[in-house]
Tab-separated table of C-alpha atoms in Angstrom:
chain	number	residue	atom	x	y	z
H	1	MET	CA	5.235	53.588	-14.699
H	2	ASP	CA	7.535	50.659	-13.857
H	3	SER	CA	10.475	53.054	-13.625
H	4	LEU	CA	8.617	55.391	-11.262
H	5	LEU	CA	7.525	52.494	-9.075
H	6	ARG	CA	11.074	51.177	-8.942
H	7	GLN	CA	12.351	54.611	-7.919
H	8	LEU	CA	9.705	54.909	-5.219
H	9	LYS	CA	10.587	51.505	-3.759
H	10	SER	CA	14.285	52.332	-3.925
H	11	ASN	CA	13.724	55.488	-1.901
H	12	LEU	CA	11.433	53.884	0.654
H	13	ILE	CA	13.851	51.077	1.503
H	14	ASN	CA	16.604	53.603	2.218
H	15	ILE	CA	14.741	55.974	4.532
H	16	PRO	CA	14.913	54.199	7.909
H	17	GLY	CA	17.948	52.922	9.748
H	18	TRP	CA	21.670	53.482	10.112
H	19	LYS	CA	23.270	56.300	8.137
H	20	THR	CA	26.806	57.225	7.165
H	21	ASN	CA	28.554	59.941	5.177
H	22	ARG	CA	30.968	57.368	3.757
H	23	LYS	CA	30.380	55.986	0.263
H	24	ILE	CA	30.404	52.256	1.029
H	25	VAL	CA	29.824	49.548	-1.594
H	26	VAL	CA	29.208	45.916	-0.588
H	27	PHE	CA	28.721	43.142	-3.155
H	28	GLU	CA	26.858	40.128	-1.728
H	29	SER	CA	26.940	37.025	-3.926
H	30	ASP	CA	25.030	33.884	-2.951
H	31	ASP	CA	25.155	30.157	-3.801
H	32	TRP	CA	28.890	29.466	-4.187
H	33	GLY	CA	29.591	25.804	-3.467
H	34	MET	CA	26.060	24.688	-4.348
H	35	GLN	CA	25.550	21.913	-6.869
H	36	ARG	CA	22.942	23.082	-9.366
H	37	MET	CA	22.761	21.884	-12.994
H	38	ALA	CA	25.250	19.031	-12.896
H	39	SER	CA	26.605	19.347	-16.436
H	40	LYS	CA	25.744	20.244	-20.007
H	41	ALA	CA	25.054	16.551	-20.631
H	42	SER	CA	22.568	16.551	-17.729
H	43	PHE	CA	20.935	19.651	-19.189
H	44	ASN	CA	20.535	17.971	-22.574
H	45	ARG	CA	19.082	14.769	-21.094
H	46	LEU	CA	16.576	16.684	-18.973
H	47	GLU	CA	15.564	18.849	-21.908
H	48	LYS	CA	14.893	15.723	-23.980
H	49	LYS	CA	12.585	14.499	-21.223
H	50	GLY	CA	10.483	17.616	-21.696
H	51	TYR	CA	11.593	19.767	-18.778
H	52	ARG	CA	11.700	23.549	-19.269
H	53	VAL	CA	15.383	23.822	-18.394
H	54	SER	CA	16.126	26.222	-21.242
H	55	ARG	CA	13.507	28.699	-19.978
H	56	LEU	CA	14.503	28.883	-16.317
H	57	HIS	CA	17.483	31.001	-15.353
H	58	PHE	CA	18.983	28.782	-12.657
H	59	ASP	CA	18.540	25.579	-14.665
H	60	ARG	CA	19.969	27.107	-17.816
H	61	PHE	CA	22.968	28.978	-16.408
H	62	ASP	CA	23.826	27.958	-12.845
H	63	SER	CA	26.255	25.189	-12.034
H	64	LEU	CA	28.975	24.376	-9.516
H	65	GLU	CA	31.749	26.899	-10.116
H	66	SER	CA	34.731	25.907	-12.237
H	67	ASN	CA	38.357	27.003	-12.259
H	68	GLY	CA	37.569	29.391	-15.092
H	69	ASP	CA	34.524	30.871	-13.385
H	70	VAL	CA	36.369	31.722	-10.184
H	71	GLY	CA	39.596	32.709	-11.929
H	72	ARG	CA	37.907	35.163	-14.282
H	73	LEU	CA	35.935	36.783	-11.471
H	74	LEU	CA	39.057	37.117	-9.323
H	75	GLU	CA	41.026	38.613	-12.192
H	76	LEU	CA	38.337	41.213	-12.852
H	77	LEU	CA	37.879	42.254	-9.223
H	78	SER	CA	41.616	42.736	-8.751
H	79	VAL	CA	41.696	45.411	-11.471
H	80	TYR	CA	39.336	47.889	-9.793
H	81	ARG	CA	40.523	49.770	-6.693
H	82	ASP	CA	38.851	52.095	-4.231
H	83	ARG	CA	40.249	55.282	-2.685
H	84	SER	CA	42.564	53.359	-0.356
H	85	GLY	CA	43.822	51.059	-3.106
H	86	ALA	CA	41.770	48.087	-1.919
H	87	PRO	CA	40.412	45.876	-4.718
H	88	ALA	CA	36.750	45.343	-5.490
H	89	LYS	CA	35.445	42.757	-3.071
H	90	PHE	CA	32.747	40.086	-3.217
H	91	THR	CA	31.198	38.653	-0.077
H	92	MET	CA	31.023	35.035	-1.218
H	93	ASN	CA	28.076	33.480	0.591
H	94	MET	CA	28.963	29.797	0.697
H	95	ILE	CA	26.873	26.648	0.667
H	96	MET	CA	29.212	24.349	2.546
H	97	GLY	CA	27.859	20.981	1.435
H	98	ASN	CA	25.800	19.071	-1.081
H	99	PRO	CA	23.720	15.887	-0.783
H	100	ASP	CA	25.559	12.592	-0.856
H	101	PHE	CA	23.229	11.180	-3.484
H	102	ASP	CA	24.534	7.626	-3.416
H	103	ARG	CA	24.135	7.226	0.340
H	104	ILE	CA	20.686	8.847	0.324
H	105	ARG	CA	19.502	6.454	-2.376
H	106	THR	CA	20.590	3.416	-0.347
H	107	THR	CA	18.231	4.469	2.474
H	108	GLY	CA	15.217	4.625	0.167
H	109	PHE	CA	15.233	8.406	0.622
H	110	GLU	CA	14.580	8.014	4.343
H	111	LYS	CA	17.811	9.589	5.578
H	112	TYR	CA	19.841	12.589	4.506
H	113	TYR	CA	23.613	12.611	4.122
H	114	HIS	CA	25.867	15.372	2.875
H	115	GLU	CA	29.413	15.870	1.670
H	116	PRO	CA	31.537	19.053	1.927
H	117	PHE	CA	31.370	21.107	-1.246
H	118	TYR	CA	35.115	20.727	-1.751
H	119	GLN	CA	34.514	16.990	-2.057
H	120	THR	CA	31.921	17.689	-4.743
H	121	LEU	CA	34.493	19.791	-6.599
H	122	LYS	CA	36.829	16.796	-6.785
H	123	ARG	CA	34.354	14.944	-9.004
H	124	PHE	CA	35.043	17.331	-11.898
H	125	SER	CA	38.273	17.813	-13.816
H	126	ASP	CA	37.642	21.520	-14.451
H	127	LYS	CA	37.189	22.334	-10.739
H	128	ASP	CA	40.457	21.073	-9.272
H	129	GLU	CA	41.887	24.578	-8.729
H	130	VAL	CA	38.796	26.244	-7.247
H	131	MET	CA	39.900	25.988	-3.605
H	132	ASP	CA	43.342	27.410	-4.404
H	133	LEU	CA	41.691	30.281	-6.290
H	134	TYR	CA	39.382	30.935	-3.364
H	135	ARG	CA	42.328	31.179	-0.996
H	136	GLU	CA	44.160	33.447	-3.445
H	137	GLY	CA	41.091	35.676	-3.572
H	138	MET	CA	40.859	35.812	0.215
H	139	GLN	CA	44.560	36.655	0.502
H	140	SER	CA	44.290	39.466	-2.061
H	141	GLY	CA	41.158	40.934	-0.460
H	142	CYS	CA	38.867	40.232	-3.421
H	143	PHE	CA	36.868	37.462	-1.699
H	144	ARG	CA	35.417	37.317	1.803
H	145	MET	CA	33.625	34.071	2.591
H	146	GLN	CA	30.478	34.094	4.727
H	147	PHE	CA	27.885	31.435	5.602
H	148	HIS	CA	24.834	30.715	3.429
H	149	GLY	CA	24.015	27.216	4.708
H	150	ARG	CA	25.230	23.653	4.885
H	151	GLU	CA	22.925	22.765	1.970
H	152	HIS	CA	20.485	24.741	-0.135
H	153	VAL	CA	17.539	22.361	0.122
H	154	HIS	CA	14.738	21.825	2.637
H	155	ILE	CA	15.694	18.318	3.725
H	156	ASN	CA	12.319	17.040	4.952
H	157	ARG	CA	10.239	18.321	2.051
H	158	TRP	CA	12.805	17.202	-0.524
H	159	LEU	CA	13.045	13.658	0.830
H	160	ALA	CA	9.251	13.477	1.032
H	161	ARG	CA	8.945	14.286	-2.674
H	162	LEU	CA	11.536	11.653	-3.502
H	163	ARG	CA	9.752	9.000	-1.391
H	164	ALA	CA	6.520	9.929	-3.157
H	165	THR	CA	8.263	9.058	-6.453
H	166	ASP	CA	7.703	12.562	-7.836
H	167	ARG	CA	9.154	12.263	-11.342
H	168	LEU	CA	10.463	15.835	-11.407
H	169	TYR	CA	12.551	15.237	-8.291
H	170	LEU	CA	13.640	11.706	-9.188
H	171	ASP	CA	14.875	12.721	-12.626
H	172	ALA	CA	16.863	15.569	-11.077
H	173	PHE	CA	18.213	13.223	-8.396
H	174	ASP	CA	19.387	10.787	-11.055
H	175	GLU	CA	21.506	13.597	-12.493
H	176	GLY	CA	23.021	14.429	-9.096
H	177	MET	CA	20.871	17.519	-8.511
H	178	TYR	CA	18.437	18.748	-5.858
H	179	ALA	CA	15.619	19.619	-8.182
H	180	LEU	CA	14.635	21.440	-11.319
H	181	GLU	CA	12.933	24.795	-11.264
H	182	SER	CA	13.033	26.084	-7.656
H	183	GLY	CA	11.619	23.243	-5.610
H	184	HIS	CA	12.105	23.281	-1.837
H	185	LEU	CA	15.341	25.256	-1.717
H	186	ASP	CA	14.424	27.150	1.477
H	187	ALA	CA	16.797	25.099	3.614
H	188	MET	CA	16.324	26.970	6.909
H	189	ALA	CA	12.522	27.132	6.894
H	190	MET	CA	10.631	25.419	9.712
H	191	TYR	CA	7.088	24.512	8.715
H	192	GLU	CA	6.507	21.477	10.942
H	193	LYS	CA	7.824	20.331	14.315
H	194	ALA	CA	9.830	17.657	12.511
H	195	ASP	CA	11.810	20.432	10.776
H	196	ILE	CA	13.113	22.014	13.966
H	197	ALA	CA	15.793	19.521	14.960
H	198	ILE	CA	16.950	18.948	11.371
H	199	VAL	CA	17.328	22.649	10.581
H	200	LYS	CA	19.121	23.333	13.863
H	201	GLU	CA	21.554	20.472	13.228
H	202	SER	CA	22.169	21.601	9.657
H	203	ILE	CA	23.023	25.158	10.719
H	204	ALA	CA	25.259	24.045	13.600
H	205	ALA	CA	27.133	21.462	11.531
H	206	GLY	CA	27.387	23.826	8.580
H	207	MET	CA	28.952	26.573	10.678
H	208	VAL	CA	31.488	24.132	12.103
H	209	LEU	CA	32.349	23.038	8.562
H	210	PHE	CA	32.669	26.681	7.535
H	211	GLU	CA	35.176	27.397	10.306
H	212	GLN	CA	37.144	24.219	9.586
H	213	THR	CA	37.330	25.090	5.889
H	214	TRP	CA	38.161	28.797	6.018
H	215	GLY	CA	39.843	29.138	9.410
H	216	PHE	CA	37.456	31.676	10.948
H	217	LYS	CA	33.837	31.926	12.052
H	218	SER	CA	31.266	33.581	9.839
H	219	ALA	CA	30.057	36.783	11.475
H	220	SER	CA	27.162	37.195	9.050
H	221	ILE	CA	24.618	34.888	7.483
H	222	ILE	CA	22.104	34.886	4.639
H	223	ALA	CA	19.281	32.338	4.726
H	224	PRO	CA	18.576	30.418	1.498
H	225	CYS	CA	15.635	31.951	-0.380
H	226	TYR	CA	15.520	34.726	2.267
H	227	THR	CA	13.343	32.353	4.317
H	228	TRP	CA	13.765	31.843	8.056
H	229	GLY	CA	11.853	32.194	11.303
H	230	ASP	CA	12.361	33.404	14.865
H	231	ALA	CA	13.578	30.006	16.077
H	232	VAL	CA	16.334	30.059	13.455
H	233	GLU	CA	17.531	33.461	14.646
H	234	LYS	CA	18.003	31.971	18.114
H	235	VAL	CA	20.225	29.277	16.610
H	236	TRP	CA	22.261	31.850	14.686
H	237	ALA	CA	22.792	33.981	17.762
H	238	ALA	CA	23.836	30.966	19.841
H	239	LYS	CA	26.445	30.133	17.185
H	240	GLY	CA	27.963	33.602	17.272
H	241	VAL	CA	26.332	35.217	14.238
H	242	GLU	CA	26.305	38.996	14.619
H	243	PHE	CA	24.839	40.241	11.333
H	244	ILE	CA	21.928	39.085	9.162
H	245	GLN	CA	22.152	39.741	5.441
H	246	GLY	CA	18.733	40.033	3.855
H	247	GLY	CA	16.704	40.919	0.803
H	248	ARG	CA	14.074	43.601	0.737
H	249	VAL	CA	11.584	41.219	2.355
H	250	GLN	CA	12.090	38.376	4.827
H	251	LYS	CA	9.952	35.314	4.185
H	252	ARG	CA	9.191	34.348	7.780
H	253	SER	CA	8.462	30.664	8.228
H	254	ILE	CA	6.277	29.660	11.187
H	255	VAL	CA	5.916	26.151	12.585
H	256	GLY	CA	2.387	24.966	11.916
H	257	GLN	CA	1.838	27.141	8.844
H	258	GLU	CA	2.204	25.920	5.275
H	259	HIS	CA	3.528	29.147	3.779
H	260	PRO	CA	5.808	31.897	5.107
H	261	ARG	CA	4.661	35.399	5.949
H	262	THR	CA	6.536	38.524	4.926
H	263	ARG	CA	8.363	40.906	7.222
H	264	ARG	CA	10.446	43.959	6.370
H	265	HIS	CA	13.640	45.084	8.076
H	266	TYR	CA	16.041	47.996	7.691
H	267	THR	CA	19.813	48.284	7.810
H	268	GLY	CA	21.043	48.689	11.361
H	269	GLU	CA	17.867	47.319	12.940
H	270	LYS	CA	18.586	45.169	15.981
H	271	SER	CA	16.941	41.761	16.226
H	272	SER	CA	15.422	40.368	19.411
H	273	GLU	CA	18.604	38.267	19.742
H	274	GLY	CA	20.896	41.287	19.421
H	275	MET	CA	22.005	40.748	15.807
H	276	ARG	CA	21.978	43.531	13.202
H	277	TYR	CA	20.016	43.348	9.956
H	278	MET	CA	21.631	44.576	6.730
H	279	ILE	CA	19.317	44.966	3.753
H	280	ARG	CA	20.220	44.732	0.085
H	281	ASN	CA	19.169	47.937	-1.626
H	282	VAL	CA	20.771	47.464	-5.051
H	283	SER	CA	20.191	44.654	-7.530
H	284	PHE	CA	22.684	43.551	-10.167
H	285	GLU	CA	21.304	40.320	-11.607
H	286	PRO	CA	21.738	40.567	-15.408
H	287	VAL	CA	20.730	36.943	-16.023
H	288	THR	CA	17.191	37.562	-14.822
H	289	ALA	CA	16.330	40.231	-17.416
H	290	PRO	CA	18.886	40.337	-20.247
H	291	ARG	CA	17.220	43.270	-22.021
H	292	GLN	CA	17.422	45.533	-18.984
H	293	ASN	CA	20.254	48.061	-18.711
H	294	TRP	CA	21.607	46.656	-15.461
H	295	VAL	CA	24.520	49.048	-15.160
H	296	ASN	CA	22.244	52.076	-15.304
H	297	THR	CA	19.611	50.678	-12.945
H	298	ALA	CA	22.254	49.605	-10.419
H	299	LEU	CA	23.946	53.018	-10.581
H	300	ALA	CA	20.584	54.697	-10.005
H	301	GLU	CA	19.956	52.531	-6.937
H	302	VAL	CA	23.453	53.249	-5.634
H	303	ALA	CA	22.841	56.983	-6.061
H	304	THR	CA	19.587	56.675	-4.102
H	305	ALA	CA	21.330	54.769	-1.318
H	306	PHE	CA	24.080	57.373	-1.039
H	307	ARG	CA	21.554	60.215	-1.140
H	308	TRP	CA	19.907	58.783	1.984
H	309	GLY	CA	23.251	58.152	3.693
H	310	LYS	CA	23.101	54.380	3.244
H	311	PRO	CA	25.742	51.881	2.137
H	312	ALA	CA	25.064	50.405	-1.289
H	313	ILE	CA	24.524	46.681	-0.625
H	314	ILE	CA	24.423	44.982	-4.016
H	315	SER	CA	22.785	41.607	-4.629
H	316	THR	CA	24.515	39.623	-7.390
H	317	HIS	CA	24.101	35.830	-7.423
H	318	ARG	CA	26.644	33.282	-8.601
H	319	LEU	CA	24.664	32.291	-11.705
H	320	ASN	CA	25.598	35.602	-13.357
H	321	TYR	CA	29.243	34.523	-13.512
H	322	ILE	CA	29.020	30.837	-14.454
H	323	GLY	CA	30.161	29.898	-17.939
H	324	SER	CA	30.401	26.108	-17.952
H	325	LEU	CA	26.897	25.660	-19.376
H	326	VAL	CA	26.701	28.788	-21.535
H	327	PRO	CA	30.157	30.377	-21.960
H	328	GLU	CA	28.684	33.644	-23.217
H	329	ASN	CA	26.856	34.075	-19.903
H	330	SER	CA	30.056	34.568	-17.926
H	331	LYS	CA	31.726	36.667	-20.612
H	332	LYS	CA	28.808	39.056	-21.003
H	333	ASN	CA	28.067	39.565	-17.331
H	334	LEU	CA	31.696	39.983	-16.277
H	335	HIS	CA	31.906	42.738	-18.891
H	336	LEU	CA	28.848	44.395	-17.356
H	337	LEU	CA	30.313	44.021	-13.866
H	338	GLY	CA	33.536	45.669	-15.019
H	339	THR	CA	31.550	48.544	-16.510
H	340	LEU	CA	29.629	48.968	-13.249
H	341	LEU	CA	32.813	48.948	-11.163
H	342	GLY	CA	34.484	51.458	-13.462
H	343	GLU	CA	31.501	53.796	-13.285
H	344	LEU	CA	31.282	53.533	-9.496
H	345	ILE	CA	34.928	54.522	-9.147
H	346	ARG	CA	34.537	57.359	-11.665
H	347	LEU	CA	31.380	58.771	-10.059
H	348	TYR	CA	32.471	58.260	-6.452
H	349	PRO	CA	36.264	58.564	-6.195
H	350	ASP	CA	35.968	58.497	-2.394
H	351	MET	CA	34.041	55.203	-2.329
H	352	GLU	CA	35.109	52.142	-0.314
H	353	PHE	CA	34.699	48.429	-0.982
H	354	LEU	CA	33.744	46.475	2.150
H	355	SER	CA	32.555	42.950	2.894
H	356	SER	CA	29.303	42.236	4.711
H	357	ASP	CA	30.956	41.455	8.027
H	358	GLU	CA	33.148	44.575	7.786
H	359	LEU	CA	30.049	46.708	7.228
H	360	GLY	CA	28.300	44.969	10.111
H	361	GLY	CA	31.196	45.695	12.408
H	362	MET	CA	31.059	49.349	11.467
H	363	ILE	CA	27.323	49.538	12.123
H	364	ALA	CA	27.615	47.768	15.466
H	365	SER	CA	30.456	49.977	16.682
H	366	GLU	CA	28.643	53.186	15.801
H	367	LYS	CA	25.318	52.077	17.310
H	368	GLU	CA	26.750	51.183	20.716
């Protein structure tokens, strides 16, 4: 029954919208640059305090990327080539900054400060080559950076929990982390009027930092936790965003409402601000269900996408490829990724690897 339901959903998401005869594969990978579990020592201390860190995927596996994490991914992608000889490509959706924990603490959690993620990298001895590896990946065509946010935390709600002396948040803060579990990570949500100015400033400053860091503007964007509202789209459009990456459902935040509503989009749909939506229709997230045959399920979803004339837009988060906390995690999932890439090339010798902004440009040019 679960298999039939999954097949039905896979077909339904691919029916409406832009179509192409080309076999296009786009890998979209979120959360690069984000500080998550600070270290194995932090993990052990938090576990001793009774937190369920060993049971939650992001707490157990995800951490700021290391030299080895990025180097191994780059090495693997460079092996697999499409019909034109281009290597497999990841759209690396970047979180451009992390909280400056020391400065925030000095304000009594009243004010928020951030630091660029490359400054965070400098705090760790095993991350000193990450920026060079990123630039190598961009030069070789394996990496294409796009914007995911300045930070991956809802500033107002996070600071409020800290001021309220919420032990969960304070213990995480003491380890140099946002939170445990998944608390208030929807950085671009606007729930109250007080959120509007802060979210707008975060997006604007984050996009400036993105351009300063990588040397070009991000044409596409993916909101943290797939949560954003109409006011945020206006900010994106004003900053030159052309394409909106998204999951199967948008969580639409509305000022004055406590919880977001859901809204569905389709690939090629034009927003009220003139941007194009691009919807992920394939999932490759082995960490979330280790007993699932992720290669087979991803290949089935790719086949469905191609059958309906859609690009295969594959969701695959950073935590699948991080090995600093659990080395076997990176080893196992890179092996699965290699198997998937090999099968895609074997089954579809005419396939093409594109980045999100390249796909968006193709959609926009054909729709005009």
